[in-house]
């Protein structure tokens, strides 16, 4: 039974990047959360129209800005410490 659950989790992790695993860093997890949020905003046109109305911009401008934010939503990655 445990093997079955473990293989299902591995399958989900290989299929969906945002599910994470034991070695997922806080930075990677936050990037996935932000990207999923922006993708949801872009995918729901009514919500995108709301953001455009609030910012007094066109929907396409808001969409473009959100797409750009998806590149590095949490800024550049932190420097990794070298351990020897």
Coordinates of N, CA, C and O in Angstrom, one line a residue:
X1 N 0.8 -1.2 0.0 CA 0.0 0.0 0.0 C 0.9 1.3 0.0 O 0.6 2.2 -0.7
X2 N 1.9 1.2 0.8 CA 2.8 2.4 0.8 C 3.5 2.6 -0.5 O 3.7 3.7 -1.0
X3 N 3.9 1.5 -1.2 CA 4.5 1.6 -2.5 C 3.6 2.3 -3.5 O 4.0 3.1 -4.3
X4 N 2.3 1.9 -3.4 CA 1.4 2.5 -4.4 C 1.2 4.0 -4.2 O 1.2 4.8 -5.1
X5 N 1.1 4.4 -2.9 CA 1.0 5.8 -2.6 C 2.3 6.6 -3.0 O 2.2 7.7 -3.6
X6 N 3.4 6.0 -2.8 CA 4.7 6.6 -3.1 C 4.8 6.8 -4.6 O 5.2 7.8 -5.1
X7 N 4.4 5.8 -5.4 CA 4.5 5.9 -6.9 C 3.5 6.9 -7.4 O 3.8 7.6 -8.4
X8 N 2.3 7.0 -6.8 CA 1.4 8.1 -7.2 C 1.9 9.5 -6.9 O 1.7 10.4 -7.8
X9 N 2.6 9.7 -5.8 CA 3.2 11.0 -5.5 C 4.3 11.3 -6.5 O 4.4 12.4 -7.0
X10 N 5.1 10.3 -6.8 CA 6.2 10.5 -7.8 C 5.6 10.8 -9.2 O 6.1 11.7 -9.9
X11 N 4.5 10.2 -9.5 CA 3.9 10.5 -10.8 C 3.3 11.9 -10.8 O 3.5 12.6 -11.8
X12 N 2.7 12.3 -9.8 CA 2.2 13.7 -9.7 C 3.4 14.7 -9.8 O 3.2 15.8 -10.5
X13 N 4.5 14.4 -9.1 CA 5.6 15.3 -9.1 C 6.2 15.4 -10.5 O 6.7 16.5 -10.9
X14 N 6.2 14.3 -11.2 CA 6.8 14.4 -12.6 C 5.9 15.1 -13.5 O 6.3 15.7 -14.5
X15 N 4.6 15.0 -13.3 CA 3.6 15.6 -14.2 C 3.4 17.1 -13.9 O 3.3 17.9 -14.9
X16 N 3.3 17.4 -12.7 CA 3.1 18.8 -12.3 C 4.3 19.4 -11.5 O 4.6 18.9 -10.4
X17 N 4.9 20.4 -12.0 CA 6.1 20.9 -11.4 C 5.9 21.5 -10.0 O 6.6 21.4 -9.1
X18 N 4.7 22.2 -9.9 CA 4.4 22.9 -8.7 C 4.1 22.0 -7.4 O 4.0 22.6 -6.4
X19 N 4.0 20.7 -7.6 CA 3.7 19.9 -6.4 C 4.9 19.8 -5.5 O 4.7 19.5 -4.3
X20 N 6.1 20.0 -6.0 CA 7.3 20.0 -5.1 C 7.7 18.6 -4.7 O 7.0 17.6 -5.0
X21 N 8.8 18.5 -3.9 CA 9.3 17.3 -3.4 C 10.1 17.6 -2.1 O 10.2 18.8 -1.7
X22 N 10.8 16.7 -1.6 CA 11.5 16.9 -0.3 C 12.7 17.9 -0.5 O 13.1 18.6 0.4
X23 N 13.2 18.0 -1.7 CA 14.4 18.9 -2.0 C 14.0 20.2 -2.5 O 14.8 21.0 -2.9
X24 N 12.7 20.5 -2.6 CA 12.3 21.8 -3.1 C 12.6 22.9 -2.1 O 12.3 22.8 -0.9
X25 N 13.3 24.0 -2.6 CA 13.7 25.1 -1.7 C 12.5 26.0 -1.5 O 11.5 26.0 -2.3
X26 N 12.6 26.9 -0.6 CA 11.6 27.9 -0.3 C 11.4 28.8 -1.5 O 10.3 29.2 -1.9
X27 N 12.5 29.2 -2.1 CA 12.5 30.0 -3.3 C 11.8 29.4 -4.5 O 10.9 30.0 -5.1
X28 N 12.1 28.1 -4.7 CA 11.4 27.4 -5.8 C 9.9 27.3 -5.6 O 9.1 27.4 -6.5
X29 N 9.5 27.0 -4.3 CA 8.1 26.8 -3.9 C 7.4 28.1 -4.1 O 6.3 28.2 -4.7
X30 N 8.0 29.2 -3.7 CA 7.4 30.6 -3.8 C 7.3 30.9 -5.3 O 6.2 31.5 -5.7
X31 N 8.3 30.6 -6.1 CA 8.2 30.9 -7.6 C 7.0 30.2 -8.2 O 6.3 30.7 -9.0
X32 N 6.8 28.9 -7.8 CA 5.7 28.1 -8.4 C 4.4 28.7 -7.9 O 3.4 28.8 -8.8
X33 N 4.3 29.1 -6.7 CA 3.0 29.7 -6.2 C 2.7 31.0 -7.0 O 1.6 31.2 -7.4
X34 N 3.7 31.9 -7.1 CA 3.5 33.1 -7.9 C 3.1 32.9 -9.3 O 2.2 33.5 -9.9
X35 N 3.8 32.0 -10.0 CA 3.5 31.7 -11.4 C 2.1 31.1 -11.5 O 1.4 31.5 -12.5
X36 N 1.7 30.2 -10.6 CA 0.4 29.7 -10.7 C -0.7 30.8 -10.5 O -1.7 30.8 -11.2
X37 N -0.4 31.7 -9.6 CA -1.3 32.8 -9.4 C -1.5 33.7 -10.6 O -2.6 34.0 -11.0
X38 N -0.3 34.1 -11.2 CA -0.4 34.9 -12.4 C -1.1 34.2 -13.5 O -1.8 34.8 -14.3
X39 N -0.8 32.9 -13.7 CA -1.5 32.1 -14.8 C -3.0 32.1 -14.5 O -3.7 32.1 -15.5
X40 N -3.4 32.0 -13.3 CA -4.8 32.0 -13.0 C -5.4 33.3 -13.3 O -6.5 33.4 -13.9
X41 N -4.7 34.4 -13.0 CA -5.2 35.7 -13.3 C -5.4 35.9 -14.8 O -6.4 36.5 -15.3
X42 N -4.4 35.5 -15.5 CA -4.4 35.7 -17.0 C -5.5 34.8 -17.6 O -6.1 35.2 -18.6
X43 N -5.7 33.6 -17.1 CA -6.7 32.7 -17.6 C -8.1 33.1 -17.4 O -9.0 32.7 -18.1
X44 N -8.4 33.8 -16.3 CA -9.7 34.3 -16.0 C -9.9 35.7 -16.5 O -9.5 36.7 -15.9
X45 N -10.6 35.8 -17.7 CA -10.7 37.1 -18.3 C -11.4 38.2 -17.5 O -11.1 39.4 -17.6
X46 N -12.4 37.8 -16.8 CA -13.1 38.7 -15.9 C -12.2 39.3 -14.9 O -12.3 40.5 -14.6
X47 N -11.4 38.5 -14.3 CA -10.4 39.0 -13.3 C -9.4 39.9 -13.9 O -9.0 40.9 -13.3
X48 N -8.9 39.5 -15.1 CA -8.0 40.4 -15.8 C -8.6 41.7 -16.2 O -8.0 42.8 -16.1
X49 N -9.9 41.7 -16.5 CA -10.6 43.0 -16.8 C -10.7 43.8 -15.6 O -10.6 45.0 -15.6
X50 N -10.9 43.2 -14.4 CA -11.0 43.9 -13.2 C -9.7 44.6 -12.9 O -9.7 45.8 -12.5
X51 N -8.6 43.9 -13.0 CA -7.3 44.4 -12.8 C -7.0 45.6 -13.7 O -6.4 46.6 -13.3
X52 N -7.4 45.4 -15.0 CA -7.2 46.5 -16.0 C -8.0 47.8 -15.6 O -7.6 48.9 -15.7
X53 N -9.2 47.6 -15.1 CA -10.1 48.7 -14.7 C -9.5 49.4 -13.5 O -9.4 50.6 -13.5
X54 N -9.0 48.6 -12.5 CA -8.4 49.2 -11.3 C -7.1 50.0 -11.7 O -6.9 51.1 -11.1
X55 N -6.3 49.5 -12.5 CA -5.0 50.1 -12.9 C -5.2 51.2 -14.0 O -4.3 51.8 -14.4
X56 N -6.4 51.3 -14.6 CA -6.7 52.2 -15.7 C -5.8 51.9 -16.9 O -5.2 52.8 -17.4
X57 N -5.6 50.6 -17.2 CA -4.8 50.2 -18.3 C -5.6 49.3 -19.2 O -6.7 48.8 -18.8
X58 N -5.1 48.9 -20.3 CA -5.8 48.0 -21.2 C -5.6 46.5 -20.7 O -4.6 46.3 -19.9
X59 N -6.5 45.6 -21.0 CA -6.4 44.2 -20.6 C -5.1 43.6 -21.1 O -4.4 42.9 -20.4
X60 N -4.7 43.9 -22.4 CA -3.5 43.4 -22.9 C -2.3 43.9 -22.3 O -1.3 43.2 -22.2
X61 N -2.3 45.1 -21.8 CA -1.1 45.7 -21.1 C -1.0 45.0 -19.8 O 0.1 44.6 -19.4
X62 N -2.0 44.8 -19.1 CA -2.0 44.0 -17.8 C -1.5 42.6 -18.0 O -0.7 42.1 -17.3
X63 N -2.1 42.0 -19.1 CA -1.7 40.6 -19.4 C -0.2 40.5 -19.7 O 0.5 39.7 -19.2
X64 N 0.3 41.5 -20.5 CA 1.8 41.6 -20.8 C 2.6 41.7 -19.6 O 3.6 41.1 -19.4
X65 N 2.2 42.6 -18.7 CA 3.0 42.9 -17.4 C 3.0 41.6 -16.6 O 4.1 41.2 -16.0
X66 N 1.9 40.9 -16.5 CA 1.8 39.7 -15.7 C 2.7 38.6 -16.3 O 3.3 37.8 -15.6
X67 N 2.7 38.5 -17.6 CA 3.5 37.5 -18.3 C 5.0 37.8 -18.0 O 5.8 36.9 -17.8
X68 N 5.4 39.1 -18.0 CA 6.8 39.5 -17.7 C 7.1 39.1 -16.2 O 8.2 38.7 -15.9
X69 N 6.2 39.3 -15.3 CA 6.4 39.0 -13.9 C 6.6 37.5 -13.7 O 7.2 37.1 -12.7
X70 N 6.1 36.7 -14.6 CA 6.2 35.3 -14.4 C 7.6 34.8 -14.6 O 8.0 33.7 -14.2
X71 N 8.5 35.6 -15.3 CA 9.8 35.2 -15.6 C 10.6 35.0 -14.3 O 11.2 33.9 -14.0
X72 N 10.6 36.0 -13.4 CA 11.2 35.9 -12.1 C 10.3 36.6 -11.1 O 10.6 37.7 -10.7
X73 N 9.3 35.9 -10.7 CA 8.3 36.5 -9.8 C 8.9 36.9 -8.4 O 8.4 37.8 -7.8
X74 N 9.9 36.2 -8.0 CA 10.4 36.5 -6.6 C 11.8 37.1 -6.7 O 12.6 37.0 -5.7
X75 N 12.2 37.6 -7.9 CA 13.5 38.2 -8.0 C 14.5 37.1 -8.4 O 14.2 35.9 -8.6
X76 N 15.8 37.5 -8.5 CA 16.8 36.5 -8.9 C 17.0 35.5 -7.8 O 16.7 35.7 -6.6
X77 N 17.4 34.3 -8.2 CA 17.6 33.2 -7.2 C 18.7 33.5 -6.2 O 19.7 34.2 -6.6
X78 N 18.5 33.1 -5.0 CA 19.6 33.3 -4.0 C 20.9 32.5 -4.4 O 20.8 31.5 -5.0
X79 N 22.0 33.1 -3.9 CA 23.2 32.4 -4.2 C 23.3 31.2 -3.3 O 23.0 31.2 -2.1
X80 N 23.8 30.1 -3.9 CA 24.0 28.9 -3.2 C 25.3 28.9 -2.5 O 26.3 29.3 -3.0
X81 N 25.3 28.4 -1.3 CA 26.5 28.3 -0.5 C 27.3 27.0 -0.9 O 26.7 26.0 -1.1
X82 N 28.6 27.2 -1.1 CA 29.4 26.1 -1.5 C 29.8 25.4 -0.2 O 30.4 25.9 0.7
X83 N 29.5 24.1 -0.2 CA 29.9 23.2 1.0 C 30.8 22.2 0.4 O 30.6 21.5 -0.5
X84 N 32.0 22.1 1.1 CA 32.9 21.0 0.7 C 33.2 20.1 1.8 O 33.1 20.4 2.9

